[in-house]
Structure formats: structure tokens, C-alpha cells
Amino acid sequence: MTTRHLIGLLLGTEDDWPTAFTEILGRLGPVPGPGGSQHAFDTERITIEPFSLRDRPRYDLVIDRLAYWYYHPREWLKKVSLMDGVYLLNSPFTFQSMEKHAAYCAMMRLGLKVPETVLVPYKNPLDNSRYAYTAARYNKSFDLDAIAEKIGYPIFMKPYDGGAWRGVSRINTPAELHAAYDASGEMLMHLQKAVDYDVFARSLSIGAETLVMRFQPDQPMHSRYAVDHSFLSPQVGTEVVTIGRLVNAFFRWEFNSCETLVSGDQVYPIDYANACPDVALTSLHYYFPWAMKALVKWCVFALVTGRRARLDLETDRFFTVADEPGLSYDDKLAVYGDLADAYFDTARYYDFWSGLQPRLDEVVLDWIAGPDFDQLLVRTVRSVYPEHEQDQFIAHLRGLMELWVREETARLCTNP
Ligand SMILES: Nc1ncnc2c1ncn2[C@@H]1O[C@H](COP(=O)(O)OP(=O)(O)OP(=O)(O)O)[C@@H](O)[C@H]1O
Ligand SMILES: [Mg+2]
């Protein structure tokens, strides 16, 4: 008997990864499950429409890329999560901690090396007559210069809930500090000690898997992710992966990207909450096949094994470790890693995929090397770049994907 699972895609403007995801899942075909069962997967793009709160959804799992911004689909997700047990990547119940601020607090509590950070009140009162009264009466005046002196220049000023560099500035002097604060207007800002770093490690986590990439934030979008296989020492690499998995397990984030600044052998987390991490073909390029495989693998694993979504955070399991006096930072990270493995059911996940992995690898290599993928590549570039840049970017992206195909072919030959 074959069980069919319907995966809903709740999408904004993206077309690249949903096409890739659907294509790979279709080519993979049915997958065996426990007790001789067979499982098949369909995908569907979800439309936004009125719903009765008692309606039964047709979806077993939803990948959401929209509800962080739009409330109608967000409330629909809450309904299907609470009432119907639909598995979500990510659950809107975790959005409350999707601002950087909550992640900083959690990580500091867990003993991680978040740079010194201060939240300052709004520069301008919100446009609300009652707020003006409240602010006039209760906002305590404060000495911005003294706060900055205490943190020590240079400082980053950035929104507590930021994304896409909006309102981010690097500040070297008191004059710049005041100019940036005046310009912040109605944005709520953190002041954070700047880290003088050697490498910027950006990790993408999908379920039980995490990939760490070398990130170059000062480069244009298409070359921010550098193809570099050994830019971190094994020890630092493990630490970066563990921190990412810890934060994701702590907040129940299934699909997230995380940023750490690495200076020598010290790892400083600076940005750890992303409801809708970038998985665009044009930015991930060489790493796009990894992301698509991990997404397919996690969805299939969750559905076939009947994984249940957890709404409770059970923070005490982590805090008990954080509060243990005899444990060093490294000891704590090791225990956090075990807790994350338990949450993501990592051993079972790899066990589940061990027999199927060669088939998935072959399917993805075959697709990426073939004409259908090339058409998607061309279509994606045409939708992202202005006409006069399209040929250049098609060639650039093709070059990177050819590199992936060559390396992947060699890998599968030596390691079939
Ligand atoms: N404490 C810090 N030390 C050094 N650089 C920092 C620090 N905080 C932020 N930056 C730099 O500023 C950039 C933007 O900061 P941050 O990631 O917090 O904001 P964001 O709006 O989430 O940006 P993005 O969407 O690019 O991730 C970082 O990618 C990094 O280059
Ligand atoms: Mg960031």
C-alpha cells in the first residue's frame, strides 16, 4: 500500500527553489517506510482564500515562506498546526522569537559569545497619541554617548528585528552615533560591539542538516557565498555547526540561516533568526543542490516517520546545562549538541537516508547536469537581473554549476 503525502508550498515571489524541490521529489519517486510501507509525495502551491476554522486541510506538511509578513496565511498556519497537526517549516508560533533580540538573549543565557549588546528606546515616539503621553511621562532620559563609550567603538547600530541590512550602520565616532540614532526614527535599535573578524561563516540549517559557507557581506549578492571547502579549522567548524543546531533546536526552527563571525579560534554569533532564509539559486549557486537535497530529505523523513511538531520549547532542558557550574564552554557545547541531536532525531534521520542517499544523489546530479535545470537557471536569471546583465550572469552561474557537477561526479565515482 502506498501512502500519498501532500506538501504545501506557501510562497511569495520565488519560483526557483519551489520548481527544483518539486522536480527532485518527483524524480525521486516513492520511498519505502517502516514495516514495508511505501510513501509517495505530491507538492502544491497554496492559494490564499477564506477558510472555516473547522475545515480540514489537505496538506500533511507545509513549507512556509510568506507568513512572517502576511497575517492571513499566518493565522491559517496556526490553525492547521493547532487543530490538524500539519508539520510546518517553520511554525508561526516560533515567530515571536524571530527578531534577533530573542535569539541574542537565549544565546547569552546559554553562555555563547554574543558581542556586548544594548537595546535603546525608540528615537521617535510611534505615531500614536497615547504613546506620546506615555513616552513623555515614563521614558527616562539617557546618555547615549556613555552607553557607546562603555561598549567601546566601533559599534554596529541595527534594528532589533532586522533583515536585509535595513538600517544597519557601523559607527566609529560619537558624531556618527548621534547621526545614526537620529536617522533611526521609529525603528527600535540595538547597539552592538563590532567584532574584528577573520572570516564570516554563514550556516544554513534544514532540519537535521547544517551547511556552513564562507560569506562575504561586502560583495554583491551573486558572490557573497564563496565556494571554499576548508575555510574553518575542524574544531571551529564543529563549533559553528553546533551553535546553529543548538539555536534551531532551542526555538524549534527547522529552516534557518545563522551568522557567526570568527576571529582566531573564537566564534561570535551575531544573527540567528531568519523566518525565510535565502535559498535563491542566484545567491547559493554551487550550494543550491545541497539545500534542495536537505529540504527534500527533511520533508520526506518527517512525513514517512510521522514526526510530530513540537510547540512547547522546554527551555529548562537547555538552561539546566547552562547553569551547571562545573561545565566549561566546550563541555556545554557538547551537551547542547546532544540535545540538538535528540530534538532533530539526527541518528534516525541519517539511518533513514543511508540506503536512499545514492538514489537521491543520482537523481539530483542527473537533473542539475541536464537541460531542464539549465532552463530554470536561465529563467531565474532573466527574472532577477536587468537585460544588459543577463548574459553575464547566465555564464557565471553556469560556470559554478558545472563546477558542482564535476566535483559531484568525482565524489560519486570515488564514493558510490
Ligand atoms: N557585531 C558585529 N560585528 C561586526 N560586523 C557586524 C556586527 N553586526 C553586524 N555586522 C555586519 O553587518 C551586517 C548586517 O548585520 P545583521 O546581520 O545583524 O543585519 P541584517 O539586517 O540581518 O543583515 P542580513 O539580512 O544581511 O543578515 C552583517 O552581515 C555583518 O557584516
Ligand atoms: Mg544578518
Short mmCIF file of C-alpha atoms and ligand atoms in Angstrom, two decimals:
data_model
loop_
_atom_site.label_atom_id
_atom_site.label_comp_id
_atom_site.label_asym_id
_atom_site.label_seq_id
_atom_site.Cartn_x
_atom_site.Cartn_y
_atom_site.Cartn_z
CA MET A 1 0.00 0.00 0.00
CA THR A 2 1.29 3.42 -0.91
CA THR A 3 0.57 6.40 1.33
CA ARG A 4 0.46 9.71 -0.51
CA HIS A 5 1.66 12.83 1.30
CA LEU A 6 0.78 16.29 0.11
CA ILE A 7 3.35 19.02 0.72
CA GLY A 8 2.01 22.57 0.53
CA LEU A 9 4.24 25.44 -0.56
CA LEU A 10 3.25 28.83 0.80
CA LEU A 11 5.15 31.19 -1.44
CA GLY A 12 5.78 34.85 -2.08
CA THR A 13 7.75 35.73 -5.20
CA GLU A 14 10.08 32.75 -5.50
CA ASP A 15 9.93 30.29 -8.34
CA ASP A 16 13.44 28.78 -8.46
CA TRP A 17 13.61 26.57 -5.39
CA PRO A 18 9.92 25.52 -5.47
CA THR A 19 10.47 24.29 -9.04
CA ALA A 20 13.66 22.48 -8.02
CA PHE A 21 12.04 20.95 -4.94
CA THR A 22 9.03 19.65 -6.87
CA GLU A 23 11.21 18.34 -9.66
CA ILE A 24 13.60 16.44 -7.37
CA LEU A 25 10.77 14.97 -5.32
CA GLY A 26 9.00 13.80 -8.49
CA ARG A 27 12.17 12.24 -9.89
CA LEU A 28 12.95 10.55 -6.57
CA GLY A 29 9.61 8.75 -6.69
CA PRO A 30 8.10 6.64 -3.88
CA VAL A 31 10.19 5.91 -0.82
CA PRO A 32 9.98 2.86 1.49
CA GLY A 33 8.95 3.41 5.08
CA PRO A 34 8.70 1.31 8.22
CA GLY A 35 7.02 -2.10 8.03
CA GLY A 36 7.20 -2.44 4.26
CA SER A 37 5.09 0.69 3.63
CA GLN A 38 5.54 2.87 0.55
CA HIS A 39 5.30 6.65 0.54
CA ALA A 40 4.70 8.98 -2.38
CA PHE A 41 4.85 12.77 -2.37
CA ASP A 42 2.98 15.49 -4.19
CA THR A 43 3.52 19.22 -3.92
CA GLU A 44 1.05 22.01 -4.38
CA ARG A 45 1.33 25.79 -4.24
CA ILE A 46 -1.10 27.02 -1.62
CA THR A 47 -3.59 29.73 -2.53
CA ILE A 48 -4.88 32.31 -0.08
CA GLU A 49 -8.62 32.14 0.40
CA PRO A 50 -11.31 32.22 3.09
CA PHE A 51 -11.26 29.21 5.39
CA SER A 52 -13.52 27.95 8.10
CA LEU A 53 -11.61 27.25 11.28
CA ARG A 54 -13.11 23.76 11.22
CA ASP A 55 -12.03 22.99 7.64
CA ARG A 56 -9.69 20.02 7.36
CA PRO A 57 -6.55 20.90 5.35
CA ARG A 58 -5.36 18.53 2.63
CA TYR A 59 -1.69 19.10 3.45
CA ASP A 60 0.50 16.92 5.63
CA LEU A 61 3.43 19.34 5.67
CA VAL A 62 3.80 22.99 4.69
CA ILE A 63 6.97 24.87 3.78
CA ASP A 64 6.16 28.47 4.58
CA ARG A 65 7.92 31.45 3.01
CA LEU A 66 5.18 34.03 3.43
CA ALA A 67 3.51 34.08 6.82
CA TYR A 68 6.19 36.12 8.52
CA TRP A 69 4.86 39.08 6.53
CA TYR A 70 1.20 38.22 5.82
CA TYR A 71 -1.27 37.62 8.57
CA HIS A 72 -3.96 35.68 6.74
CA PRO A 73 -1.66 32.76 5.87
CA ARG A 74 -0.03 33.09 9.28
CA GLU A 75 -3.35 32.54 11.03
CA TRP A 76 -4.14 29.68 8.67
CA LEU A 77 -0.83 28.05 9.63
CA LYS A 78 -1.62 28.42 13.32
CA LYS A 79 -4.98 26.79 12.73
CA VAL A 80 -3.58 23.80 10.79
CA SER A 81 -0.82 23.39 13.35
CA LEU A 82 -3.05 23.51 16.43
CA MET A 83 -6.08 21.74 15.06
CA ASP A 84 -4.80 19.37 12.41
CA GLY A 85 -1.20 18.52 13.34
CA VAL A 86 0.20 19.68 10.00
CA TYR A 87 4.01 19.69 10.11
CA LEU A 88 5.45 23.15 9.46
CA LEU A 89 8.78 24.55 8.33
CA ASN A 90 8.72 26.98 10.20
CA SER A 91 5.93 27.19 12.73
CA PRO A 92 4.49 30.69 13.17
CA PHE A 93 4.42 30.01 16.89
CA THR A 94 8.19 30.48 16.79
CA PHE A 95 7.94 33.89 15.06
CA GLN A 96 7.67 35.71 18.35
CA SER A 97 11.36 34.97 18.75
CA MET A 98 12.24 35.61 15.13
CA GLU A 99 13.69 39.01 15.91
CA LYS A 100 17.40 38.90 16.55
CA HIS A 101 16.77 40.13 20.07
CA ALA A 102 15.25 36.93 21.47
CA ALA A 103 18.00 34.83 19.90
CA TYR A 104 20.67 37.07 21.46
CA CYS A 105 19.02 36.70 24.86
CA ALA A 106 18.75 32.92 24.56
CA MET A 107 22.35 32.60 23.38
CA MET A 108 23.72 34.78 26.17
CA ARG A 109 21.73 32.75 28.70
CA LEU A 110 23.25 29.59 27.20
CA GLY A 111 26.75 31.02 27.58
CA LEU A 112 27.57 31.82 23.94
CA LYS A 113 29.87 34.68 22.95
CA VAL A 114 27.33 37.21 21.65
CA PRO A 115 29.12 40.59 21.44
CA GLU A 116 28.08 43.17 24.04
CA THR A 117 24.62 44.43 23.00
CA VAL A 118 22.32 47.16 24.33
CA LEU A 119 18.73 47.86 23.28
CA VAL A 120 17.92 51.60 23.28
CA PRO A 121 14.39 53.05 23.21
CA TYR A 122 12.85 54.43 20.01
CA LYS A 123 14.37 57.70 18.90
CA ASN A 124 10.96 58.98 17.82
CA PRO A 125 7.76 58.04 19.58
CA LEU A 126 5.50 55.87 17.50
CA ASP A 127 2.70 57.69 15.73
CA ASN A 128 0.10 57.13 18.41
CA SER A 129 -1.25 59.87 20.65
CA ARG A 130 -1.26 57.67 23.74
CA TYR A 131 2.34 56.59 23.14
CA ALA A 132 3.43 60.24 23.08
CA TYR A 133 1.89 60.70 26.51
CA THR A 134 3.45 57.51 27.85
CA ALA A 135 6.87 58.34 26.40
CA ALA A 136 6.75 61.89 27.80
CA ARG A 137 5.86 60.58 31.21
CA TYR A 138 7.89 57.38 31.53
CA ASN A 139 10.79 57.35 29.04
CA LYS A 140 13.83 58.03 31.12
CA SER A 141 16.41 60.30 29.52
CA PHE A 142 19.72 58.54 28.97
CA ASP A 143 23.27 59.29 27.92
CA LEU A 144 23.80 57.69 24.53
CA ASP A 145 27.50 58.62 24.49
CA ALA A 146 28.09 56.92 27.82
CA ILE A 147 26.47 53.70 26.56
CA ALA A 148 28.66 53.76 23.45
CA GLU A 149 31.80 54.51 25.50
CA LYS A 150 31.04 51.55 27.70
CA ILE A 151 30.56 49.18 24.75
CA GLY A 152 33.62 50.69 23.03
CA TYR A 153 33.90 51.84 19.41
CA PRO A 154 33.47 50.64 16.69
CA ILE A 155 29.84 49.74 17.18
CA PHE A 156 27.09 48.42 14.96
CA MET A 157 23.67 50.02 15.21
CA LYS A 158 20.96 47.80 13.79
CA PRO A 159 17.26 47.10 14.20
CA TYR A 160 16.37 44.59 16.91
CA ASP A 161 14.38 42.59 14.39
CA GLY A 162 16.45 43.39 11.29
CA GLY A 163 16.94 41.72 7.98
CA ALA A 164 18.44 42.58 4.61
CA TRP A 165 20.79 45.20 6.08
CA ARG A 166 17.91 47.61 6.63
CA GLY A 167 19.03 50.38 8.97
CA VAL A 168 22.43 48.77 9.73
CA SER A 169 25.39 51.11 10.26
CA ARG A 170 28.93 50.79 11.50
CA ILE A 171 29.80 53.61 13.86
CA ASN A 172 33.27 54.90 14.72
CA THR A 173 32.66 58.23 16.44
CA PRO A 174 30.14 59.99 18.73
CA ALA A 175 29.07 62.19 15.79
CA GLU A 176 28.25 59.12 13.70
CA LEU A 177 26.47 57.63 16.69
CA HIS A 178 24.11 60.58 17.04
CA ALA A 179 23.54 60.84 13.30
CA ALA A 180 22.61 57.14 13.13
CA TYR A 181 20.35 57.31 16.16
CA ASP A 182 18.60 60.43 14.81
CA ALA A 183 18.08 58.63 11.50
CA SER A 184 16.67 55.51 13.19
CA GLY A 185 13.34 57.30 13.70
CA GLU A 186 10.71 54.73 14.56
CA MET A 187 13.00 51.70 14.31
CA LEU A 188 13.96 50.02 17.56
CA MET A 189 17.75 49.70 17.67
CA HIS A 190 20.47 47.58 19.19
CA LEU A 191 23.95 48.93 19.73
CA GLN A 192 26.41 46.08 19.39
CA LYS A 193 30.16 45.91 19.79
CA ALA A 194 31.76 45.36 16.40
CA VAL A 195 33.74 42.15 16.09
CA ASP A 196 37.01 42.39 14.25
CA TYR A 197 36.75 39.12 12.41
CA ASP A 198 38.88 36.97 10.10
CA VAL A 199 36.05 35.04 8.46
CA PHE A 200 32.32 35.32 8.30
CA ALA A 201 30.65 31.91 8.50
CA ARG A 202 27.05 31.72 7.41
CA SER A 203 25.26 28.47 8.00
CA LEU A 204 22.06 27.21 6.50
CA SER A 205 20.16 24.64 8.56
CA ILE A 206 17.35 22.48 7.27
CA GLY A 207 16.10 20.02 9.86
CA ALA A 208 18.96 17.80 10.99
CA GLU A 209 21.49 19.14 8.49
CA THR A 210 23.64 22.25 8.52
CA LEU A 211 25.96 23.60 5.88
CA VAL A 212 28.49 26.28 6.74
CA MET A 213 29.55 28.60 3.95
CA ARG A 214 32.13 31.36 3.76
CA PHE A 215 30.20 34.58 3.44
CA GLN A 216 31.49 37.88 2.06
CA PRO A 217 28.98 40.53 3.13
CA ASP A 218 30.73 43.34 1.28
CA GLN A 219 30.41 41.60 -2.11
CA PRO A 220 27.43 41.97 -4.45
CA MET A 221 24.65 39.42 -3.96
CA HIS A 222 25.84 36.87 -6.54
CA SER A 223 29.29 36.46 -5.00
CA ARG A 224 28.55 36.64 -1.30
CA TYR A 225 28.79 32.88 -0.85
CA ALA A 226 32.33 31.87 -1.73
CA VAL A 227 32.97 28.31 -2.86
CA ASP A 228 35.51 27.27 -0.26
CA HIS A 229 35.66 23.83 1.30
CA SER A 230 38.07 24.28 4.15
CA PHE A 231 37.98 27.81 5.45
CA LEU A 232 37.46 26.81 9.07
CA SER A 233 39.56 24.52 11.23
CA PRO A 234 37.71 21.28 12.03
CA GLN A 235 37.26 22.42 15.62
CA VAL A 236 35.83 25.84 14.75
CA GLY A 237 33.68 24.24 12.04
CA THR A 238 32.14 21.90 14.58
CA GLU A 239 31.54 24.78 16.97
CA VAL A 240 29.77 26.86 14.28
CA VAL A 241 27.57 23.89 13.31
CA THR A 242 26.76 23.11 16.93
CA ILE A 243 25.77 26.69 17.72
CA GLY A 244 23.43 26.76 14.72
CA ARG A 245 21.83 23.44 15.62
CA LEU A 246 21.51 24.48 19.24
CA VAL A 247 19.67 27.70 18.44
CA ASN A 248 17.40 25.91 16.00
CA ALA A 249 16.58 23.14 18.46
CA PHE A 250 16.06 25.68 21.23
CA PHE A 251 13.50 27.71 19.26
CA ARG A 252 12.17 24.79 17.17
CA TRP A 253 13.33 26.40 13.94
CA GLU A 254 13.52 23.89 11.12
CA PHE A 255 14.70 26.11 8.28
CA ASN A 256 17.01 28.91 9.33
CA SER A 257 20.24 30.65 8.47
CA CYS A 258 22.73 31.78 11.07
CA GLU A 259 25.69 34.13 11.04
CA THR A 260 28.86 33.88 13.09
CA LEU A 261 32.00 35.96 13.00
CA VAL A 262 35.18 34.00 13.55
CA SER A 263 38.25 35.69 14.97
CA GLY A 264 41.17 33.33 15.52
CA ASP A 265 39.57 30.37 17.25
CA GLN A 266 36.79 32.44 18.82
CA VAL A 267 33.24 32.20 17.43
CA TYR A 268 30.86 35.14 17.88
CA PRO A 269 27.21 34.67 16.88
CA ILE A 270 25.60 37.88 15.51
CA ASP A 271 22.46 36.96 13.60
CA TYR A 272 20.45 33.87 14.36
CA ALA A 273 16.83 34.18 13.38
CA ASN A 274 15.58 34.05 9.85
CA ALA A 275 11.99 33.03 9.18
CA CYS A 276 12.67 32.85 5.47
CA PRO A 277 16.36 32.10 4.81
CA ASP A 278 17.80 32.87 1.43
CA VAL A 279 17.86 29.76 -0.75
CA ALA A 280 17.80 31.55 -4.09
CA LEU A 281 19.63 29.81 -6.91
CA THR A 282 21.33 33.08 -7.81
CA SER A 283 22.80 33.55 -4.35
CA LEU A 284 23.50 29.95 -3.27
CA HIS A 285 24.63 28.75 -6.75
CA TYR A 286 27.14 25.90 -6.05
CA TYR A 287 25.39 25.19 -2.74
CA PHE A 288 21.88 25.18 -4.20
CA PRO A 289 21.84 21.38 -4.81
CA TRP A 290 22.83 20.79 -1.18
CA ALA A 291 19.94 22.99 0.01
CA MET A 292 17.41 21.27 -2.25
CA LYS A 293 18.53 17.82 -1.17
CA ALA A 294 18.40 18.75 2.51
CA LEU A 295 14.90 20.19 2.08
CA VAL A 296 13.65 17.09 0.27
CA LYS A 297 15.32 14.81 2.81
CA TRP A 298 13.91 16.56 5.85
CA CYS A 299 10.35 16.74 4.46
CA VAL A 300 10.40 13.08 3.40
CA PHE A 301 11.87 11.98 6.74
CA ALA A 302 9.30 13.98 8.74
CA LEU A 303 6.38 12.60 6.72
CA VAL A 304 7.43 8.97 6.45
CA THR A 305 8.37 8.63 10.12
CA GLY A 306 5.31 10.56 11.29
CA ARG A 307 7.41 13.18 13.06
CA ARG A 308 5.25 15.38 15.29
CA ALA A 309 5.68 19.12 15.53
CA ARG A 310 6.51 20.41 19.00
CA LEU A 311 5.03 23.68 20.13
CA ASP A 312 6.47 23.65 23.64
CA LEU A 313 10.03 24.94 23.94
CA GLU A 314 11.08 23.03 27.07
CA THR A 315 13.78 25.61 27.68
CA ASP A 316 14.69 24.12 31.04
CA ARG A 317 16.48 21.23 29.36
CA PHE A 318 18.94 23.74 27.95
CA PHE A 319 19.05 26.08 30.93
CA THR A 320 19.94 23.24 33.30
CA VAL A 321 23.09 22.73 31.24
CA ALA A 322 23.75 26.49 31.07
CA ASP A 323 23.51 26.78 34.85
CA GLU A 324 25.73 23.80 35.66
CA PRO A 325 28.68 25.39 37.49
CA GLY A 326 31.31 22.74 36.74
CA LEU A 327 30.88 22.80 32.96
CA SER A 328 33.22 24.76 30.70
CA TYR A 329 32.05 26.42 27.48
CA ASP A 330 33.28 23.42 25.47
CA ASP A 331 31.56 20.96 27.85
CA LYS A 332 28.28 22.84 27.50
CA LEU A 333 28.52 22.94 23.71
CA ALA A 334 29.00 19.18 23.67
CA VAL A 335 25.84 18.64 25.74
CA TYR A 336 23.92 21.20 23.67
CA GLY A 337 24.98 19.24 20.58
CA ASP A 338 23.49 16.07 22.09
CA LEU A 339 20.26 17.89 22.96
CA ALA A 340 20.02 19.20 19.41
CA ASP A 341 20.65 15.70 18.03
CA ALA A 342 17.88 14.36 20.24
CA TYR A 343 15.49 17.07 19.09
CA PHE A 344 16.23 16.58 15.39
CA ASP A 345 16.40 12.79 15.77
CA THR A 346 19.69 13.01 13.91
CA ALA A 347 20.81 9.39 14.18
CA ARG A 348 17.47 8.10 12.90
CA TYR A 349 17.48 10.68 10.12
CA TYR A 350 20.86 9.54 8.79
CA ASP A 351 19.91 5.94 9.23
CA PHE A 352 16.68 6.51 7.30
CA TRP A 353 18.56 8.12 4.42
CA SER A 354 21.61 5.85 4.30
CA GLY A 355 20.03 3.37 1.89
CA LEU A 356 18.25 6.02 -0.19
CA GLN A 357 21.02 8.58 -0.44
CA PRO A 358 22.69 7.11 -3.56
CA ARG A 359 19.39 7.30 -5.45
CA LEU A 360 18.81 10.91 -4.39
CA ASP A 361 22.40 11.86 -5.28
CA GLU A 362 21.99 10.35 -8.71
CA VAL A 363 18.61 12.00 -9.31
CA VAL A 364 19.92 15.42 -8.35
CA LEU A 365 23.14 15.11 -10.33
CA ASP A 366 21.24 13.95 -13.37
CA TRP A 367 18.79 16.84 -13.12
CA ILE A 368 21.36 19.57 -12.44
CA ALA A 369 23.52 18.34 -15.34
CA GLY A 370 20.57 18.25 -17.74
CA PRO A 371 18.60 20.71 -19.89
CA ASP A 372 15.61 21.21 -17.53
CA PHE A 373 17.82 22.68 -14.85
CA ASP A 374 19.57 24.88 -17.35
CA GLN A 375 16.20 26.27 -18.42
CA LEU A 376 15.36 27.04 -14.81
CA LEU A 377 18.74 28.74 -14.42
CA VAL A 378 18.15 30.92 -17.47
CA ARG A 379 14.57 31.74 -16.46
CA THR A 380 15.68 32.64 -12.94
CA VAL A 381 18.48 34.93 -14.11
CA ARG A 382 16.08 36.64 -16.53
CA SER A 383 13.66 37.32 -13.70
CA VAL A 384 16.32 38.67 -11.33
CA TYR A 385 18.77 40.75 -13.41
CA PRO A 386 18.30 43.64 -15.84
CA GLU A 387 18.56 42.68 -19.50
CA HIS A 388 22.07 44.03 -20.09
CA GLU A 389 23.47 41.85 -17.28
CA GLN A 390 21.63 38.63 -18.05
CA ASP A 391 24.16 37.01 -20.40
CA GLN A 392 26.99 37.68 -17.98
CA PHE A 393 25.11 36.17 -15.05
CA ILE A 394 23.89 33.15 -17.01
CA ALA A 395 27.51 32.37 -17.91
CA HIS A 396 28.67 32.99 -14.33
CA LEU A 397 26.02 30.73 -12.83
CA ARG A 398 26.53 28.03 -15.45
CA GLY A 399 30.25 28.02 -14.62
CA LEU A 400 29.57 27.49 -10.92
CA MET A 401 27.02 24.76 -11.56
CA GLU A 402 29.39 23.00 -13.97
CA LEU A 403 31.98 23.06 -11.21
CA TRP A 404 29.45 21.43 -8.87
CA VAL A 405 28.59 18.78 -11.47
CA ARG A 406 32.30 17.95 -11.99
CA GLU A 407 33.02 17.71 -8.28
CA GLU A 408 29.85 15.78 -7.53
CA THR A 409 30.54 13.32 -10.37
CA ALA A 410 34.02 12.70 -8.99
CA ARG A 411 32.66 12.34 -5.46
CA LEU A 412 30.07 9.77 -6.50
CA CYS A 413 32.67 7.83 -8.53
CA THR A 414 35.11 7.53 -5.64
CA ASN A 415 32.38 7.10 -3.03
CA PRO A 416 29.50 5.31 -4.73
N1 LIG B 1 28.78 42.92 15.89
C1 LIG B 1 29.16 42.96 14.62
N2 LIG B 1 30.48 42.96 14.31
C2 LIG B 1 30.90 43.03 13.04
N3 LIG B 1 30.09 43.11 11.98
C3 LIG B 1 28.77 43.13 12.22
C4 LIG B 1 28.23 43.06 13.55
N4 LIG B 1 26.88 43.09 13.46
C5 LIG B 1 26.60 43.20 12.16
N5 LIG B 1 27.71 43.23 11.40
C6 LIG B 1 27.79 43.36 9.94
O1 LIG B 1 26.58 43.94 9.47
C7 LIG B 1 25.87 43.04 8.65
C8 LIG B 1 24.38 43.17 8.89
O2 LIG B 1 24.11 42.88 10.25
P1 LIG B 1 22.97 41.86 10.63
O3 LIG B 1 23.24 40.54 10.02
O4 LIG B 1 22.83 41.87 12.11
O5 LIG B 1 21.73 42.57 9.95
P2 LIG B 1 20.68 42.03 8.90
O6 LIG B 1 19.79 43.16 8.61
O7 LIG B 1 20.15 40.75 9.43
O8 LIG B 1 21.50 41.71 7.61
P3 LIG B 1 21.36 40.42 6.67
O9 LIG B 1 19.98 40.38 6.18
O10 LIG B 1 22.40 40.71 5.60
O11 LIG B 1 21.73 39.23 7.50
C9 LIG B 1 26.44 41.67 8.97
O12 LIG B 1 26.30 40.81 7.88
C10 LIG B 1 27.89 42.00 9.27
O13 LIG B 1 28.63 42.15 8.07
MG MG B 2 22.44 39.17 9.07
#
